[in-house]
Amino acid sequence: MVRPKRFLALTASVAALALIAACGGDDPSEDGKTAADGGTLEITHWDLLSPSYGAQMWELFKGYEKNNGAASLTKQEITRQDYETTIKSQIAAGGGPDVLAIPDTFLPELAEAGALESLDGVFPADMKPPLNATNEGGKWRGTQMAITAQIAPYAFMWNKDILERAGVQPPTTPQELVNAAKTIKERTGITGFAVRHRIAEENPWWIDFYNWPRGFGGGWSDGTKLTIDRPENIAAVKAYKEIFDSGSFPVGDDASTFRTKFKQGQLAMLIDSTGVPTAVISEKVPSTSILSSKLPFPTQNTSHVGIYFGINKNAKNKELAKDFLRWLVAQEQQQEMSEVLGNASTVAVDTTVPQEYLERNPWVAAFRENASHSKGAVIEGFEEKTPRIRHIVLTWIEKVLLQDLPPEEALAKAAQEAAAVAR
Amino acid sequence: MSTMVKVRRRIPPYLFVGAAAVYLAIFTATPLLRGVWLSFTDTKLLNPDGGTFVGADNYRNLLTEDRFLSSVVTTLLYTTLTVVGALVLGTAAAFAINERFRGRAVARAVLTMPWAAPSIAVVLVYTWIFNVEDGVANRSLAALGIGQQGWLLDPDRGLLAVTLVSVWKVFPFIMLVVLAALQSVPSELRESGRIDGAARLTIVREIVLPHIAPTLRVAALLMTIWSIRRFEIIFLLTGGGPVDSTNTLVINVYREAFQNSELGRAAAIGMLGLCLSLVVTVVYFVVDGRSARKEAS
């Protein structure tokens, strides 16, 4: 028989424990660990290898150790090219990093496979400043699976010194782009314009290429059915082919090569995302020589590189990982993150850019303006099928570029093959 | 000899073979059987234990897909060109460095370098060599009055470029193996040929080649199997493009398993690739057996 006093004491203790656990987000995870228990937290993001800001990003993350003395952060370095395959293999084997950066094209697959820890309820509803709208992209089937690390829209960039030397105005239409590229080549010998165009860079090419259908008012789906061969997409591929054949396009160069050319003042114009300008600033091409605008296409729409942070379902201490993310989305850390990324990307909460910075880096403004017109390259309604459809579409676009197949025919064939995969 | 001693003497061979058998069972047979099972399921990479049995669907789908059949043809073409190229170049190089000449040691070291060089470094160098605008290959052709070639971009050149790099990378292996075989040709045989008045080419054809033929056959077999399985050079140079022109079976396996996460389909492609290797091996043993019988008779 339980004595009333002891029963009351026991009940009070349980209630107190429950109350403590419910407050402060320090719930014990399935394995009973709390954030206060600390431990090692392994974090991965390919940007940690970025020569221009990887070290700063890591320093920012390491700041968490001051906030939680029991935590120790380690990083796993994976190159962008091998990122998805490495992460998939590790998670499939029951391991992987605790906190990971997740490209938007990869998020549906991870979420659908149950490889991510839900973040519902992790961030207080009344947090100041609140998580911004970009975090909606981290939801999967209504559950918050990840939060925004960086939304990097694209913009049209040019080296103003080269354009001035060639006597060329920054183009605002596809035809002006072709003319400008040709004129630059004729008058200066410098390559006019570059974008990705090789299947060896399939995943990033897909995201880059999406600028063209987006810019022409097209898209790959309407959310319920594929629209690969819609007229706007055909017009976009025609324009892409025209600049590819202009004689002022570095055929065969991968992104790292043509970006290096831009950095050395050997390339005049490119369409690239926010991470690129800070990496191509050099003595030959100072920040003030790089200008940017909306894409020279009919609409203001662009693609974007969407990157999110999520927690691996196999994480050793999930509460610690959640606490880290809570710390990371606080205003101070987000402002620092924005600065590390060059102030041109959107992060998890809204941040500000000092006027003086904008003056020193005139390319920033257009990227920020394009952000609200940007969209990720995951095919809406066909998220999990995106990798297979991507390969089909890009292979047919290769045929347009390299075998002069008419864009109408190529996209019709791509649509047919993709429909079979999507079934 | 007592029964005990007889038993003791019989045990060690079983132990030695047993150790190898256990190793093979763990590291070869088990993954192989697992691969066979996976090829009959719809398993996804992120859920490797969650696949369901789909019968022969993966095989049926693959064998009706143009893209897959084209990758089989590409694999056979790439393998044939690489093996023939490596055999011809490797054998010629072996004959050359088997001769005495000043600087032979240096020549041997230099010719062996491609084999020793890491594939990733080789690929990086060749990516620049094949660069359309600034690459050494096109600059050299331009000097000869030949226009720019899209080595890694043109679907008609992609396989050629990848094969050239592969041959350059692997021919030293053939060279070293053939060189060892050449050095084992008894000098008396060559000498007696010379005394009989045989021309240099006749000695090579009638004495040296028959002597090194078994070595060449083994080297060709190994080279064939390695070429069917070669991944890194092709993937890093072209990623299977342009327009799938270098999309071999292993590139397909990689794409299905790691990009599309279709582990079941990838396993089925792997099994079909394994069958291809087995056919080559069986052909080798048939040819080798016939040669052995011919020599014996």
XYZ file of C-alpha atoms in Angstrom:
720
model
C 0.000 0.000 0.000
C 1.322 3.425 -0.973
C 1.239 6.001 1.775
C -0.627 9.217 0.823
C 2.363 11.473 1.693
C 4.793 9.438 -0.373
C 2.283 9.269 -3.260
C 1.877 13.054 -3.203
C 5.647 13.571 -3.135
C 6.118 11.154 -6.024
C 3.371 12.819 -8.053
C 4.839 16.263 -7.368
C 8.294 15.096 -8.416
C 7.002 13.614 -11.670
C 5.004 16.762 -12.381
C 8.031 18.944 -11.649
C 10.226 16.855 -13.898
C 7.635 16.999 -16.663
C 7.416 20.767 -16.267
C 11.194 21.163 -16.417
C 11.344 18.941 -19.448
C 8.604 20.888 -21.208
C 10.347 24.224 -20.679
C 13.459 25.499 -22.389
C 13.414 22.947 -25.191
C 15.755 20.646 -23.351
C 13.653 17.521 -23.789
C 15.494 14.288 -23.415
C 15.722 12.594 -26.790
C 14.863 8.928 -27.363
C 18.237 7.987 -25.943
C 17.565 10.160 -22.893
C 20.197 12.770 -23.697
C 19.571 16.488 -23.375
C 21.407 19.433 -24.894
C 22.947 20.068 -21.473
C 24.516 16.608 -21.601
C 26.577 17.943 -24.497
C 28.813 15.694 -26.500
C 30.274 15.889 -29.962
C 28.208 17.388 -32.716
C 29.346 16.622 -36.232
C 28.367 19.208 -38.825
C 28.762 19.119 -42.564
C 28.331 21.671 -45.316
C 30.285 21.730 -48.560
C 30.710 25.478 -48.079
C 33.085 24.702 -45.214
C 35.563 23.958 -47.998
C 34.973 27.304 -49.701
C 38.335 29.076 -50.060
C 36.702 32.473 -49.692
C 34.486 31.996 -46.626
C 34.659 28.354 -45.422
C 36.900 29.172 -42.457
C 34.689 32.091 -41.367
C 31.595 29.910 -41.532
C 33.264 27.318 -39.335
C 34.306 29.982 -36.834
C 30.684 31.090 -36.667
C 29.499 27.532 -35.973
C 32.198 27.033 -33.351
C 30.701 29.965 -31.465
C 28.093 27.506 -30.190
C 30.723 25.926 -27.952
C 30.796 29.157 -25.931
C 27.030 28.960 -25.564
C 27.093 25.317 -24.498
C 30.315 24.424 -22.746
C 29.490 20.714 -22.827
C 29.307 20.667 -26.618
C 32.186 20.071 -28.958
C 31.783 20.699 -32.691
C 33.565 18.730 -35.380
C 33.174 19.063 -39.110
C 33.014 16.597 -41.917
C 34.389 17.993 -45.159
C 32.669 16.798 -48.313
C 33.052 18.443 -51.702
C 29.915 19.716 -53.426
C 30.302 17.254 -56.265
C 30.270 14.226 -53.956
C 27.903 15.626 -51.367
C 24.601 13.848 -51.982
C 26.167 10.463 -52.762
C 28.363 10.575 -49.670
C 25.532 11.602 -47.367
C 23.172 8.986 -48.810
C 25.726 6.215 -48.361
C 26.465 7.262 -44.792
C 22.830 7.566 -43.749
C 21.942 4.277 -45.453
C 24.665 2.653 -43.354
C 23.127 4.056 -40.156
C 25.637 6.906 -39.726
C 26.256 10.347 -41.158
C 26.794 13.783 -39.650
C 24.467 15.026 -36.906
C 23.636 18.344 -38.557
C 23.829 18.610 -42.292
C 23.364 21.160 -45.021
C 20.737 19.919 -47.471
C 20.350 21.195 -51.029
C 16.679 21.784 -51.891
C 16.947 19.202 -54.666
C 17.978 16.613 -52.071
C 15.528 17.468 -49.298
C 12.475 15.561 -50.654
C 14.433 12.343 -50.974
C 15.858 12.530 -47.456
C 12.523 13.554 -45.938
C 10.550 10.893 -47.787
C 12.989 8.211 -46.658
C 12.522 9.283 -43.029
C 16.193 10.195 -42.767
C 15.562 13.550 -41.075
C 14.443 14.454 -37.582
C 11.308 16.587 -37.488
C 11.927 20.183 -36.406
C 8.294 20.912 -35.586
C 8.131 22.741 -32.282
C 11.891 23.249 -32.074
C 11.754 26.988 -32.731
C 9.527 29.124 -30.509
C 6.549 30.566 -32.370
C 7.266 33.980 -30.856
C 10.984 34.096 -31.661
C 12.338 37.533 -32.598
C 13.013 38.021 -35.422
C 10.798 35.207 -36.694
C 11.889 32.603 -39.221
C 11.230 34.159 -42.619
C 9.126 32.762 -45.459
C 12.048 30.916 -47.085
C 11.812 28.361 -44.280
C 8.601 27.084 -45.870
C 10.907 25.377 -48.373
C 12.224 23.259 -45.512
C 8.812 21.684 -45.001
C 7.913 18.275 -46.348
C 4.298 17.127 -46.307
C 3.484 19.826 -43.765
C 6.303 19.004 -41.348
C 9.261 21.322 -40.793
C 12.177 19.022 -41.672
C 14.843 21.674 -42.142
C 15.462 25.397 -41.800
C 17.017 27.802 -44.241
C 20.780 27.922 -44.347
C 20.976 30.044 -47.465
C 18.768 30.902 -50.386
C 21.083 32.006 -53.143
C 19.255 33.519 -56.105
C 20.908 34.056 -59.449
C 21.652 37.316 -61.200
C 23.256 38.461 -64.401
C 26.810 39.637 -63.626
C 29.335 41.480 -65.725
C 32.768 43.019 -65.537
C 32.033 46.686 -66.206
C 35.610 47.455 -67.255
C 35.459 44.907 -70.093
C 32.048 46.101 -71.258
C 33.265 49.702 -71.245
C 36.382 48.754 -73.199
C 34.214 46.989 -75.783
C 31.761 49.889 -75.869
C 28.888 47.583 -74.968
C 25.868 48.346 -72.814
C 24.767 45.668 -70.325
C 22.242 43.524 -72.226
C 18.637 43.322 -71.080
C 17.209 40.877 -73.657
C 18.378 37.488 -74.991
C 19.242 39.008 -78.373
C 21.197 41.837 -76.769
C 23.082 39.225 -74.762
C 24.183 37.399 -77.923
C 25.115 40.670 -79.647
C 27.034 41.910 -76.616
C 28.962 38.638 -76.289
C 29.939 38.718 -79.972
C 30.977 42.367 -79.861
C 33.093 41.838 -76.758
C 34.892 38.945 -78.438
C 35.452 40.927 -81.633
C 36.695 44.088 -79.948
C 38.664 42.724 -76.992
C 39.335 39.042 -77.738
C 37.790 38.232 -74.354
C 35.130 35.537 -74.072
C 31.719 37.170 -73.812
C 29.438 35.014 -71.718
C 29.421 31.717 -69.804
C 27.056 29.412 -67.974
C 27.214 25.725 -67.124
C 26.512 23.374 -70.025
C 28.141 19.998 -69.276
C 26.474 16.798 -68.073
C 29.600 16.119 -65.978
C 28.188 18.826 -63.669
C 24.667 17.457 -63.902
C 23.199 18.548 -60.576
C 24.477 22.148 -60.511
C 23.833 22.478 -64.252
C 20.190 21.590 -63.619
C 19.867 24.364 -61.044
C 21.709 26.856 -63.273
C 19.759 25.940 -66.361
C 16.452 26.477 -64.596
C 17.142 30.221 -64.941
C 16.318 29.953 -68.628
C 12.815 28.452 -68.474
C 12.102 30.591 -65.379
C 13.350 33.739 -67.088
C 11.180 33.031 -70.111
C 8.110 32.509 -67.934
C 8.164 28.721 -68.189
C 8.797 25.854 -65.786
C 9.026 22.087 -65.598
C 5.603 21.407 -64.094
C 2.365 23.044 -63.023
C 2.396 21.115 -59.774
C 0.305 18.242 -61.050
C 1.652 17.487 -64.521
C 4.952 17.955 -66.295
C 5.189 20.908 -68.699
C 8.627 20.227 -70.141
C 7.747 21.071 -73.751
C 5.694 24.211 -73.105
C 6.411 27.078 -75.561
C 8.240 29.238 -73.004
C 10.713 26.434 -72.318
C 11.278 25.923 -76.039
C 11.976 29.644 -76.458
C 14.406 29.443 -73.531
C 16.313 26.510 -75.037
C 16.498 28.343 -78.386
C 18.044 31.372 -76.686
C 20.439 29.117 -74.772
C 21.503 27.415 -78.006
C 22.035 30.767 -79.718
C 24.442 32.028 -77.080
C 26.177 28.620 -76.991
C 26.813 28.921 -80.745
C 27.770 32.603 -80.592
C 31.505 31.958 -80.835
C 31.900 33.952 -77.654
C 30.987 31.169 -75.227
C 33.684 29.024 -73.516
C 32.443 25.691 -74.853
C 33.676 22.842 -72.664
C 34.630 24.918 -69.621
C 33.237 23.742 -66.316
C 32.078 26.295 -63.746
C 35.352 26.333 -61.898
C 37.194 27.132 -65.143
C 34.946 29.905 -66.394
C 34.721 31.467 -62.935
C 38.510 31.504 -62.811
C 38.494 33.217 -66.211
C 36.090 35.839 -64.838
C 38.371 36.324 -61.845
C 41.317 36.867 -64.172
C 39.435 39.338 -66.334
C 39.186 36.858 -69.204
C 35.408 36.551 -69.196
C 32.968 39.452 -69.437
C 29.527 38.188 -68.364
C 27.912 35.275 -66.603
C 24.749 34.163 -64.865
C 25.607 32.810 -61.450
C 24.400 32.601 -57.889
C 25.222 34.718 -54.861
C 28.104 32.581 -53.681
C 30.134 33.392 -56.767
C 30.934 37.138 -56.657
C 32.879 36.917 -53.400
C 34.889 34.053 -54.880
C 35.801 35.895 -58.094
C 36.838 39.226 -56.604
C 40.515 39.718 -57.269
C 43.102 42.405 -57.907
C 42.254 42.228 -61.587
C 38.521 42.288 -60.933
C 37.805 44.341 -57.789
C 34.392 44.204 -56.199
C 33.505 47.609 -57.616
C 34.056 46.329 -61.172
C 31.407 43.648 -60.787
C 27.893 44.803 -61.544
C 24.716 42.784 -61.628
C 21.086 42.993 -62.692
C 18.026 40.877 -63.334
C 18.582 38.201 -65.967
C 18.404 39.496 -69.564
C 15.235 37.507 -70.130
C 11.564 38.455 -70.549
C 10.588 38.049 -66.872
C 12.382 38.813 -63.606
C 12.145 35.186 -62.462
C 15.317 33.290 -61.594
C 16.346 29.949 -60.228
C 17.951 29.743 -56.823
C 20.241 27.460 -54.911
C 18.271 26.556 -51.814
C 20.271 25.158 -48.928
C 18.757 24.059 -45.638
C 20.005 22.702 -42.335
C 18.489 19.507 -41.018
C 19.154 16.921 -38.346
C 20.080 13.390 -39.236
C 17.715 10.757 -37.833
C 20.854 8.827 -36.838
C 22.237 11.773 -34.831
C 23.758 10.674 -31.541
C 22.231 13.497 -29.511
C 19.273 15.018 -31.325
C 18.484 17.476 -28.546
C 21.985 18.882 -28.807
C 21.566 19.228 -32.570
C 18.234 21.016 -32.083
C 19.776 23.329 -29.522
C 22.539 24.152 -31.989
C 19.996 25.057 -34.678
C 18.020 27.171 -32.186
C 21.230 29.024 -31.396
C 22.124 29.360 -35.064
C 18.845 31.028 -36.080
C 19.150 33.725 -33.413
C 19.507 37.205 -34.894
C 23.164 37.720 -34.008
C 24.294 34.454 -35.622
C 22.083 34.976 -38.675
C 23.434 38.484 -39.225
C 26.941 37.054 -39.060
C 25.992 34.206 -41.376
C 24.627 36.697 -43.891
C 27.889 38.652 -43.764
C 29.978 35.499 -44.133
C 27.972 34.665 -47.260
C 28.570 38.094 -48.757
C 25.270 39.676 -47.741
C 23.620 38.730 -51.020
C 21.820 35.589 -49.887
C 18.742 35.197 -47.766
C 19.257 33.334 -44.497
C 16.780 31.900 -41.981
C 15.682 35.271 -40.570
C 15.648 38.687 -42.201
C 18.928 40.553 -41.941
C 20.161 43.990 -42.882
C 23.017 45.112 -45.098
C 24.971 48.246 -44.169
C 24.738 50.965 -46.822
C 28.500 51.266 -46.870
C 28.801 47.575 -47.762
C 26.358 47.997 -50.640
C 28.439 50.879 -51.983
C 31.634 48.858 -51.828
C 29.914 45.845 -53.409
C 27.513 47.168 -56.028
C 26.694 43.651 -57.236
C 24.833 42.802 -54.016
C 21.651 44.816 -54.652
C 20.426 42.923 -57.738
C 20.865 39.565 -56.036
C 18.782 40.738 -53.116
C 16.124 42.132 -55.462
C 16.001 38.850 -57.381
C 15.490 36.811 -54.202
C 11.733 37.315 -54.105
C 11.456 36.231 -57.766
C 13.531 33.089 -57.335
C 12.527 29.465 -57.049
C 14.364 26.173 -56.503
C 14.875 23.640 -59.295
C 13.007 20.775 -57.654
C 10.112 19.824 -59.922
C 6.947 20.632 -58.023
C 4.738 17.578 -57.669
C 7.560 15.325 -58.883
C 10.087 16.003 -56.141
C 11.341 12.456 -55.726
C 11.475 11.841 -59.464
C 13.484 15.022 -60.085
C 16.915 13.316 -60.385
C 15.725 10.936 -63.123
C 13.754 13.600 -64.991
C 16.723 15.941 -64.664
C 18.987 13.497 -66.465
C 16.482 12.967 -69.258
C 15.906 16.688 -69.849
C 19.577 17.610 -69.714
C 20.552 14.795 -72.072
C 18.051 16.111 -74.640
C 19.295 19.657 -74.147
C 22.810 18.347 -74.799
C 21.504 17.049 -78.113
C 20.252 20.533 -78.956
C 23.623 22.039 -78.111
C 25.875 19.432 -79.646
C 23.853 17.745 -82.358
C 21.719 20.702 -83.473
C 18.480 18.913 -82.685
C 15.587 21.413 -82.895
C 14.547 22.473 -79.361
C 10.876 21.644 -80.080
C 11.778 18.066 -80.971
C 14.221 17.647 -78.092
C 11.814 18.896 -75.439
C 8.959 16.851 -76.908
C 11.106 13.712 -76.648
C 12.246 14.690 -73.155
C 8.634 15.231 -72.111
C 7.684 11.811 -73.464
C 10.513 10.022 -71.627
C 9.979 11.991 -68.439
C 6.275 11.179 -68.451
C 7.126 7.473 -68.507
C 9.410 7.927 -65.500
C 6.886 10.056 -63.647
C 4.132 7.453 -63.930
C 52.372 -44.280 -41.341
C 49.850 -44.206 -38.564
C 46.297 -43.069 -39.180
C 46.855 -40.167 -36.792
C 49.800 -38.862 -38.784
C 47.844 -39.260 -42.015
C 44.969 -37.228 -40.592
C 47.358 -34.571 -39.306
C 48.905 -34.242 -42.739
C 45.520 -33.922 -44.387
C 44.311 -31.119 -42.145
C 46.643 -28.187 -43.066
C 45.541 -27.942 -46.735
C 41.917 -27.727 -45.597
C 42.857 -25.054 -43.083
C 44.649 -22.984 -45.707
C 41.851 -23.355 -48.248
C 39.269 -22.885 -45.515
C 40.696 -19.520 -44.502
C 40.524 -18.306 -48.097
C 37.044 -19.771 -48.470
C 35.786 -17.984 -45.365
C 37.316 -14.726 -46.593
C 35.692 -15.134 -50.001
C 32.373 -16.106 -48.454
C 32.345 -12.981 -46.285
C 33.724 -10.413 -48.690
C 32.699 -11.758 -52.088
C 29.933 -14.350 -51.967
C 27.757 -12.570 -49.399
C 27.745 -9.181 -51.177
C 27.260 -10.966 -54.473
C 24.247 -12.900 -53.211
C 22.891 -9.750 -51.623
C 23.340 -8.034 -54.996
C 21.428 -10.805 -56.725
C 18.591 -10.453 -54.213
C 18.541 -6.653 -54.516
C 18.254 -6.905 -58.288
C 14.842 -8.535 -57.811
C 13.586 -5.801 -55.477
C 12.652 -2.115 -55.634
C 15.096 -1.208 -52.835
C 16.039 2.463 -52.411
C 19.476 3.572 -51.286
C 18.237 5.431 -48.222
C 16.231 2.448 -47.076
C 18.407 -0.525 -48.002
C 16.381 -3.012 -45.975
C 12.987 -1.771 -47.064
C 12.703 -3.082 -50.619
C 9.966 -5.393 -51.800
C 10.302 -8.279 -54.226
C 9.367 -7.228 -57.773
C 10.366 -10.377 -59.635
C 12.226 -9.779 -62.886
C 10.763 -6.277 -63.379
C 14.129 -4.536 -63.122
C 15.653 -6.821 -65.757
C 12.586 -6.603 -67.993
C 12.566 -2.791 -67.823
C 16.282 -2.524 -68.447
C 16.290 -4.856 -71.419
C 13.587 -2.808 -73.133
C 15.249 0.567 -72.531
C 17.261 2.031 -75.397
C 19.442 3.928 -72.957
C 20.513 0.734 -71.211
C 21.098 -1.230 -74.421
C 23.117 1.665 -75.774
C 25.244 1.605 -72.605
C 25.987 -2.095 -73.198
C 27.171 -1.263 -76.725
C 29.240 1.647 -75.381
C 30.806 -0.645 -72.780
C 31.746 -3.233 -75.405
C 33.127 -0.586 -77.730
C 35.103 1.138 -74.994
C 36.453 -2.186 -73.717
C 37.495 -3.392 -77.162
C 39.202 -0.135 -78.081
C 40.972 0.153 -74.733
C 42.157 -3.457 -74.645
C 43.379 -3.438 -78.245
C 45.013 -0.032 -77.813
C 46.710 -0.987 -74.550
C 47.871 -4.346 -75.897
C 49.355 -2.859 -79.070
C 50.976 0.099 -77.347
C 52.079 -1.886 -74.290
C 53.600 -4.714 -76.350
C 55.370 -2.294 -78.684
C 56.745 -0.372 -75.704
C 57.880 -3.623 -74.063
C 59.770 -4.650 -77.207
C 61.350 -1.207 -77.367
C 62.575 -1.092 -73.781
C 63.711 -4.711 -73.919
C 66.449 -3.573 -76.302
C 69.740 -2.214 -74.996
C 70.169 1.515 -75.543
C 71.492 4.484 -73.654
C 68.916 5.891 -71.242
C 66.915 2.649 -71.115
C 66.396 2.882 -67.356
C 65.042 6.408 -67.684
C 62.775 5.370 -70.563
C 61.397 2.493 -68.488
C 60.694 4.793 -65.553
C 59.028 7.438 -67.718
C 56.871 4.900 -69.540
C 55.728 3.393 -66.249
C 54.599 6.741 -64.845
C 51.065 6.819 -66.283
C 50.282 3.550 -64.486
C 51.604 4.959 -61.229
C 49.858 8.328 -61.539
C 46.594 8.698 -59.595
C 43.569 8.659 -61.894
C 42.226 11.929 -60.529
C 45.469 13.720 -61.410
C 45.456 12.175 -64.874
C 41.883 13.298 -65.430
C 42.600 16.857 -64.293
C 45.561 17.088 -66.650
C 43.580 15.692 -69.573
C 40.633 17.966 -68.867
C 42.986 20.846 -69.592
C 44.653 19.096 -72.521
C 41.204 18.638 -74.093
C 39.971 22.152 -73.308
C 38.328 23.405 -76.473
C 39.770 26.914 -76.549
C 43.044 26.665 -74.708
C 43.891 22.938 -74.587
C 47.162 21.515 -75.871
C 45.289 19.035 -78.083
C 43.429 21.711 -80.030
C 46.411 24.073 -80.100
C 48.489 21.244 -81.629
C 45.773 20.503 -84.175
C 45.495 24.200 -84.974
C 49.223 24.262 -85.728
C 48.540 21.504 -88.263
C 45.708 23.510 -89.755
C 42.969 21.352 -88.234
C 39.997 23.113 -86.618
C 38.856 22.943 -82.999
C 37.572 19.603 -81.744
C 35.145 19.257 -78.856
C 37.033 16.360 -77.304
C 34.883 16.058 -74.225
C 31.839 17.743 -75.716
C 31.270 16.285 -79.119
C 29.309 13.000 -78.914
C 31.429 11.708 -81.811
C 34.674 12.467 -79.974
C 33.773 11.711 -76.350
C 34.403 7.971 -76.481
C 37.601 8.494 -78.430
C 38.898 10.990 -75.868
C 38.023 8.741 -72.946
C 39.616 5.746 -74.676
C 42.816 7.678 -75.412
C 43.154 8.660 -71.765
C 42.401 5.116 -70.602
C 44.934 3.566 -72.987
C 47.563 6.089 -71.915
C 46.847 5.272 -68.272
C 46.864 1.475 -68.513
C 49.299 0.549 -71.290
C 52.298 0.510 -68.875
C 50.716 -2.451 -67.114
C 50.788 -4.470 -70.358
C 54.275 -3.151 -71.035
C 55.619 -4.381 -67.690
C 53.942 -7.781 -67.951
C 55.118 -8.329 -71.526
C 58.588 -7.086 -70.653
C 58.818 -9.723 -67.932
C 57.664 -12.364 -70.412
C 60.158 -11.177 -73.031
C 62.977 -11.469 -70.540
C 62.001 -15.063 -69.903
C 62.370 -16.033 -73.594
C 65.504 -18.236 -73.601
C 68.291 -16.436 -75.443
C 69.394 -19.782 -76.965
C 66.146 -19.951 -78.937
C 66.695 -16.521 -80.480
C 70.348 -17.366 -81.057
C 69.516 -20.590 -82.832
C 66.995 -18.740 -84.983
C 69.616 -16.207 -85.914
C 72.120 -19.004 -86.755
C 69.458 -20.597 -88.958
C 69.311 -17.310 -90.825
C 65.844 -16.229 -89.705
C 65.045 -12.547 -90.156
C 64.406 -10.407 -87.087
C 60.652 -10.275 -87.742
C 60.528 -14.042 -88.282
C 62.209 -14.618 -84.924
C 59.642 -12.387 -83.262
C 56.720 -14.074 -85.031
C 57.881 -17.690 -84.731
C 59.814 -17.729 -81.453
C 59.063 -14.726 -79.257
C 55.322 -14.272 -79.808
C 54.390 -17.936 -79.170
C 56.460 -17.756 -76.015
C 54.729 -14.670 -74.663
C 51.262 -15.571 -76.003
C 49.952 -17.060 -72.710
C 51.069 -13.906 -70.883
C 49.341 -11.722 -73.468
C 46.144 -13.744 -73.101
C 46.099 -13.326 -69.333
C 46.917 -9.626 -69.651
C 44.134 -9.224 -72.213
C 41.670 -10.982 -69.912
C 42.568 -8.803 -66.954
C 42.523 -5.680 -69.099
C 39.093 -6.629 -70.464
C 37.579 -7.173 -67.032
C 39.134 -3.962 -65.702
C 37.894 -2.019 -68.718
C 34.346 -3.285 -68.282
C 34.552 -2.135 -64.673
C 36.456 1.119 -65.188
C 34.689 4.059 -63.590
C 36.806 6.944 -62.369
C 38.423 8.042 -65.627
C 35.152 8.031 -67.541
C 33.053 9.563 -64.804
C 35.478 12.339 -63.981
C 36.159 13.221 -67.610
C 32.646 13.197 -69.015
C 30.175 11.971 -66.387
C 28.856 9.558 -69.038
C 28.188 12.319 -71.590
C 28.187 14.019 -73.947
C 24.727 12.786 -74.924
C 25.385 9.468 -73.132
C 28.202 8.677 -75.596
C 30.452 7.431 -72.766
C 27.669 6.054 -70.616
C 29.059 2.618 -69.787
C 27.459 0.022 -67.527
C 29.341 1.109 -64.419
C 28.410 4.741 -64.975
C 24.825 3.524 -65.221
C 25.189 1.574 -61.979
C 26.556 4.656 -60.231
C 23.833 6.912 -61.597
C 21.037 4.535 -60.642
C 22.422 3.731 -57.197
C 23.772 7.053 -55.994
C 22.035 9.740 -58.036
C 18.618 8.152 -58.530
C 18.861 6.036 -55.329
C 17.381 3.049 -57.211
C 19.457 0.336 -55.574
C 17.375 -2.476 -57.075
C 17.804 -1.262 -60.656
C 21.496 -0.577 -60.023
C 21.970 -4.132 -58.739
C 20.273 -5.494 -61.858
C 22.631 -3.505 -64.093
C 25.538 -4.760 -61.982
C 24.403 -8.352 -62.445
C 24.157 -7.914 -66.200
C 27.657 -6.413 -66.174
C 28.855 -9.380 -64.171
C 27.388 -11.702 -66.811
C 29.363 -9.799 -69.441
C 32.591 -10.299 -67.477
C 31.762 -13.982 -67.020
C 31.272 -14.431 -70.767
C 34.695 -12.895 -71.386
C 36.261 -15.150 -68.770
C 34.632 -18.274 -70.208
C 35.817 -17.320 -73.693
C 39.323 -16.874 -72.302
C 39.341 -20.304 -70.678
C 38.013 -21.936 -73.849
C 40.688 -20.258 -75.964
C 43.386 -21.004 -73.403
C 42.307 -24.649 -73.138
C 42.403 -25.042 -76.916
C 45.875 -23.493 -77.085
C 47.135 -25.756 -74.326
C 45.735 -28.844 -76.097
C 47.265 -27.685 -79.385
C 50.676 -27.210 -77.754
C 50.408 -30.581 -76.010
C 49.556 -32.362 -79.247
